[in-house]
Amino acid sequence: MKKTILFSVILALIFSLAGLIGCSKEKSPASGQGSVAQSKKACFITNGALGNDFINLIWSGFKDLEKDGWEVKIIEATDASEYPEDIRAMAAEGYKVIMCWNDDVNTVALDLADEIAKMYPDVHMFLLDTYRAQDKDNCTAVAVDPYESSFVAGYVAAKMTKTGTIGWIGHTDVPKVRRFRDGYVVGANYANPNVKVVSSFVGASRDPTKGYEAGTALIKNNPVDIIYQACYLSGTGVIAACADAGIKCIGVDDWQGGIDPCVFWSAIKPINVAVKILAEEYEKGAKLGHFMNFDLASGGTVYDQRDLPNLPPELQNEVKQLIADIQSGKVDVYKGYENFRIDNYIKTIR
């Protein structure tokens, strides 16, 4: 009898413990799903790798989100066959904000848009650094157009040159890269119509040696004392050529003053700021269109504060006023150049 009672007590305890364990397993995911941290999840899918300046810049926007309580993740997908499953996996794991770079990944995201919308209606995909047309309601193509930052860089270069000739070098002759040149030329002309701008292309986006050769050739054949490089990974070669020649250089995309002291200004492409603002806006329930140009009026920036002291005090004030006037619309950076307006420009490349 005593054995039977003891056995019953032990059995009851086992079932009680099992019930408690079962309850704890059920409660954990539910409480996680209801928490603020779990509801704010953003991932970045790229076919490049960290260590690249531009990818680092994008990822820094996610790290800023992380500081504000977001759960963030990066997938460095080097095999094109991985892109579809990476996107599906992130949607299934509850990442409501999925940001993709570059065009190869963006194309796959668009191909999967209808499937994702049906299975995960609360997921929104952002196609970063593209001007492409698309009509998927769960996707937003995001251009961080370099025209304004290049305009300001051209203004600065025209004000700083002593020879009256400034240079520009791009990596390849494609519409997106020419956008840097066009803004630079118009900004220089706005500052001083008498300043001459000479330009060339490296012919490669990932070859610093060719960048050095292109920079050296431009310096040898022209009396330039400032060169703005928009050369992606080849840009370090252009910077080295400027340093060796003892002339000034303007960096691109992110702050490049740490590469060499000759880089006195950098034309910022604030895609990191766009990442943070767009994720936050979507989380708040904002309606996002099919395309967005993230410019000064949208909260972007065009230079790094570390560069401002490199300018004479009077020019510092002029630059700050110029940017304020662009933001307010008082200065139209496209005046006289209607074909460069973003809407007109997009029509030419679609």
XYZ file of C-alpha atoms in Angstrom:
350
model
C 0.000 0.000 0.000
C 2.786 2.364 0.955
C 4.584 1.486 -2.276
C 1.465 2.234 -4.300
C 1.006 5.636 -2.624
C 4.693 6.473 -3.101
C 4.526 5.469 -6.751
C 1.443 7.652 -7.274
C 3.126 10.651 -5.664
C 6.233 10.248 -7.826
C 4.081 9.870 -10.947
C 2.137 13.016 -10.086
C 5.345 14.942 -9.578
C 6.648 13.783 -12.948
C 3.481 14.911 -14.729
C 3.571 18.238 -12.875
C 7.151 18.892 -13.885
C 6.393 17.906 -17.462
C 3.498 20.314 -17.471
C 5.658 23.133 -16.157
C 8.359 22.433 -18.709
C 5.773 22.298 -21.474
C 4.303 25.620 -20.357
C 7.707 27.275 -20.243
C 8.445 26.154 -23.800
C 5.183 27.549 -25.066
C 5.500 30.846 -23.252
C 9.024 31.675 -24.418
C 8.295 32.158 -28.124
C 5.015 33.906 -27.386
C 6.601 36.390 -25.031
C 9.465 36.911 -27.480
C 7.100 37.639 -30.332
C 5.268 40.181 -28.231
C 8.403 42.024 -27.102
C 9.632 45.254 -28.657
C 13.013 43.754 -29.547
C 11.470 40.879 -31.488
C 9.107 43.121 -33.433
C 11.965 45.342 -34.633
C 14.083 43.117 -36.851
C 16.034 44.212 -39.915
C 18.427 42.261 -42.103
C 20.870 43.159 -44.842
C 21.471 40.757 -47.737
C 24.454 41.640 -49.924
C 26.476 39.897 -52.587
C 29.576 41.684 -51.308
C 31.465 41.352 -48.066
C 32.207 43.531 -45.076
C 35.557 45.241 -45.456
C 34.366 47.078 -48.546
C 33.873 50.782 -47.721
C 30.384 51.057 -49.219
C 29.105 47.823 -47.656
C 30.588 48.913 -44.319
C 28.702 52.199 -44.705
C 25.389 50.415 -45.308
C 25.993 48.074 -42.377
C 26.773 51.007 -40.073
C 23.146 52.073 -40.545
C 22.053 48.681 -39.208
C 24.443 49.008 -36.275
C 22.775 52.332 -35.455
C 19.416 50.540 -35.470
C 20.885 47.918 -33.145
C 21.812 50.645 -30.652
C 18.132 51.587 -30.608
C 16.991 48.072 -29.743
C 16.613 46.488 -33.163
C 17.718 42.948 -33.874
C 19.916 43.125 -36.988
C 21.612 40.578 -39.190
C 23.837 40.584 -42.277
C 24.045 37.845 -44.886
C 27.063 38.044 -47.180
C 25.833 35.834 -50.024
C 28.607 35.182 -52.525
C 26.723 32.541 -54.544
C 23.790 33.765 -56.645
C 21.959 30.496 -56.046
C 21.720 31.450 -52.351
C 19.819 34.721 -52.848
C 16.255 33.300 -53.073
C 16.603 31.050 -50.037
C 18.291 33.782 -48.013
C 15.359 36.120 -48.641
C 12.793 33.425 -47.858
C 14.656 32.411 -44.694
C 14.846 35.961 -43.362
C 11.137 36.528 -43.973
C 10.347 33.237 -42.206
C 12.506 34.254 -39.230
C 10.444 37.396 -38.684
C 12.687 40.019 -40.265
C 10.043 42.499 -41.373
C 12.626 44.835 -42.909
C 14.786 43.178 -45.560
C 17.304 45.393 -47.361
C 19.161 44.114 -50.409
C 22.274 45.241 -52.312
C 23.225 45.269 -55.197
C 21.299 44.873 -58.473
C 21.705 41.082 -58.693
C 20.162 40.608 -55.240
C 17.578 43.319 -55.923
C 16.414 41.463 -59.047
C 15.829 38.288 -57.064
C 13.932 40.243 -54.398
C 11.595 41.600 -57.069
C 11.116 38.117 -58.522
C 10.063 36.880 -55.075
C 7.979 39.939 -54.160
C 4.567 38.380 -54.883
C 5.444 35.184 -53.023
C 6.720 37.118 -49.997
C 3.665 39.392 -49.995
C 1.342 36.366 -49.912
C 3.190 34.433 -47.208
C 4.541 37.344 -45.131
C 2.318 40.406 -45.701
C 4.105 42.437 -43.019
C 7.547 42.138 -44.680
C 8.895 45.052 -46.723
C 11.933 44.790 -48.977
C 14.188 47.740 -49.766
C 16.289 47.674 -52.926
C 19.295 49.793 -52.027
C 21.260 52.093 -54.313
C 19.159 51.656 -57.433
C 17.101 53.822 -59.773
C 15.145 50.912 -61.224
C 11.435 51.092 -61.924
C 9.263 48.544 -60.128
C 5.615 48.243 -59.128
C 5.628 45.882 -56.143
C 3.819 47.365 -53.136
C 6.018 45.458 -50.686
C 9.216 46.842 -52.237
C 10.828 50.279 -52.283
C 13.698 51.079 -54.625
C 16.013 53.503 -52.819
C 18.396 55.833 -54.607
C 20.895 57.813 -52.554
C 21.665 60.101 -55.438
C 25.216 61.549 -55.380
C 24.346 64.666 -57.377
C 23.879 67.014 -54.382
C 26.997 65.894 -52.518
C 28.977 66.137 -55.751
C 27.529 69.617 -56.364
C 28.809 70.755 -52.964
C 32.165 69.045 -53.622
C 32.441 70.931 -56.918
C 31.599 74.168 -55.152
C 34.324 73.521 -52.559
C 36.899 72.553 -55.193
C 36.191 75.659 -57.290
C 36.607 77.843 -54.219
C 39.835 76.107 -53.136
C 41.694 75.713 -56.440
C 44.700 77.936 -57.053
C 45.346 76.846 -60.647
C 41.784 77.322 -61.879
C 41.650 73.699 -63.116
C 40.163 70.828 -61.129
C 39.774 67.164 -62.003
C 37.290 64.312 -61.699
C 37.886 60.589 -62.211
C 35.191 57.881 -62.285
C 35.699 54.143 -62.368
C 33.628 53.306 -65.493
C 31.645 55.297 -68.021
C 28.101 54.328 -66.962
C 25.097 56.579 -66.137
C 25.293 56.048 -62.370
C 28.955 57.092 -62.246
C 28.478 60.037 -64.585
C 25.983 61.315 -62.016
C 28.930 62.118 -59.709
C 30.695 64.028 -62.479
C 27.618 66.003 -63.528
C 26.911 67.272 -60.012
C 30.587 68.160 -59.547
C 30.783 70.144 -62.782
C 27.553 72.054 -62.081
C 28.623 72.833 -58.500
C 31.999 74.120 -59.673
C 30.315 76.276 -62.303
C 27.911 77.633 -59.667
C 30.878 78.698 -57.511
C 33.034 80.062 -60.330
C 32.136 79.777 -64.034
C 35.771 80.392 -64.946
C 37.044 77.206 -63.286
C 37.817 74.396 -65.741
C 36.898 70.794 -64.943
C 38.745 67.932 -66.698
C 37.595 64.350 -66.315
C 38.541 60.770 -67.142
C 37.658 57.157 -66.315
C 39.774 54.382 -64.840
C 38.012 51.633 -66.767
C 37.796 49.382 -63.701
C 36.073 49.625 -60.328
C 38.282 47.286 -58.276
C 41.820 48.002 -59.454
C 43.847 50.513 -57.366
C 46.814 50.151 -59.750
C 44.722 51.370 -62.672
C 43.313 54.077 -60.419
C 46.846 55.258 -59.700
C 47.686 55.261 -63.404
C 44.549 57.250 -64.278
C 45.265 59.780 -61.533
C 48.893 60.155 -62.568
C 47.927 60.662 -66.219
C 45.335 63.327 -65.405
C 47.825 65.215 -63.232
C 50.600 64.952 -65.819
C 48.465 66.266 -68.686
C 46.539 69.014 -66.874
C 47.353 71.755 -64.323
C 44.910 70.272 -61.785
C 45.457 70.863 -58.094
C 42.332 69.043 -56.842
C 40.846 65.727 -58.051
C 37.490 64.281 -56.987
C 37.527 60.497 -57.327
C 34.376 58.377 -57.701
C 36.194 55.137 -58.355
C 34.925 52.608 -55.804
C 37.860 50.306 -54.863
C 40.061 51.812 -57.568
C 39.809 55.119 -55.710
C 42.635 54.361 -53.309
C 44.955 54.408 -56.306
C 43.734 57.855 -57.341
C 44.257 59.096 -53.789
C 47.806 57.715 -53.830
C 48.506 59.504 -57.127
C 47.291 62.796 -55.618
C 49.419 62.260 -52.518
C 52.533 61.542 -54.580
C 51.926 64.621 -56.728
C 51.351 66.841 -53.712
C 47.815 67.891 -54.720
C 44.479 67.696 -52.911
C 41.892 64.965 -53.335
C 38.153 64.660 -52.630
C 36.948 61.276 -51.392
C 33.596 59.631 -52.055
C 30.714 57.740 -50.373
C 32.127 57.727 -46.832
C 34.704 59.825 -45.009
C 38.103 59.050 -46.575
C 40.227 61.588 -44.747
C 41.886 58.753 -42.849
C 43.387 57.253 -46.019
C 45.793 60.126 -46.639
C 45.995 63.786 -45.515
C 45.626 64.885 -49.147
C 41.921 63.963 -48.854
C 40.617 67.214 -47.397
C 36.945 66.675 -48.297
C 34.668 63.690 -48.881
C 31.407 63.754 -50.832
C 29.241 61.623 -48.549
C 26.616 59.250 -49.885
C 24.559 58.803 -46.679
C 23.046 55.412 -47.378
C 23.600 54.511 -43.710
C 21.282 57.354 -42.689
C 18.723 56.174 -45.254
C 18.838 52.647 -43.825
C 18.045 53.841 -40.318
C 15.351 56.340 -41.247
C 13.537 54.026 -43.671
C 13.498 51.099 -41.230
C 12.149 53.334 -38.481
C 9.521 54.864 -40.756
C 8.297 51.437 -41.862
C 8.171 50.215 -38.249
C 5.988 53.238 -37.411
C 3.565 52.273 -40.170
C 4.527 54.865 -42.792
C 3.299 54.290 -46.337
C 6.331 53.825 -48.558
C 6.208 54.207 -52.320
C 7.802 52.176 -55.065
C 10.741 54.571 -55.386
C 12.473 57.080 -53.126
C 15.388 59.430 -53.669
C 17.057 59.993 -50.301
C 18.451 63.512 -50.570
C 19.110 66.553 -48.352
C 15.404 67.287 -48.110
C 14.827 63.713 -46.898
C 17.325 64.042 -44.060
C 20.526 63.145 -45.874
C 23.918 64.777 -45.515
C 26.632 65.612 -48.031
C 29.828 65.953 -46.014
C 31.505 64.745 -42.835
C 31.931 67.207 -39.975
C 35.600 66.223 -39.698
C 36.263 67.892 -43.045
C 34.793 71.297 -42.281
C 37.916 72.593 -40.409
C 39.947 71.884 -43.571
C 38.240 74.868 -45.212
C 38.974 78.547 -44.492
C 36.454 79.964 -41.969
C 34.710 82.102 -44.577
C 34.258 79.111 -46.887
C 32.971 76.989 -43.997
C 30.148 79.485 -43.517
C 29.453 79.619 -47.249
C 29.180 75.839 -47.452
C 26.823 75.615 -44.477
C 24.635 78.330 -45.971
C 24.677 76.641 -49.382
C 23.487 73.360 -47.865
C 20.742 75.114 -45.906
C 19.605 76.842 -49.095
C 19.543 73.549 -51.014
C 17.482 71.934 -48.249
C 14.982 74.786 -48.230
C 14.768 74.939 -52.009
C 16.213 78.437 -52.209
C 19.088 77.090 -54.298
C 18.050 74.834 -57.177
C 21.044 72.661 -58.016
C 19.439 71.748 -61.353
C 18.762 75.282 -62.577
C 19.930 75.495 -66.165
C 20.487 71.726 -66.264
C 16.970 70.311 -66.524
C 18.188 67.031 -67.993
C 20.018 66.345 -64.714
C 16.864 66.479 -62.558
C 16.340 63.108 -60.929
C 13.063 62.371 -62.740
C 14.525 63.261 -66.134
C 17.728 61.388 -65.385
C 15.853 58.223 -64.437
C 13.958 58.289 -67.738
C 17.246 58.137 -69.629
C 18.457 54.997 -67.871
C 15.235 52.973 -67.757
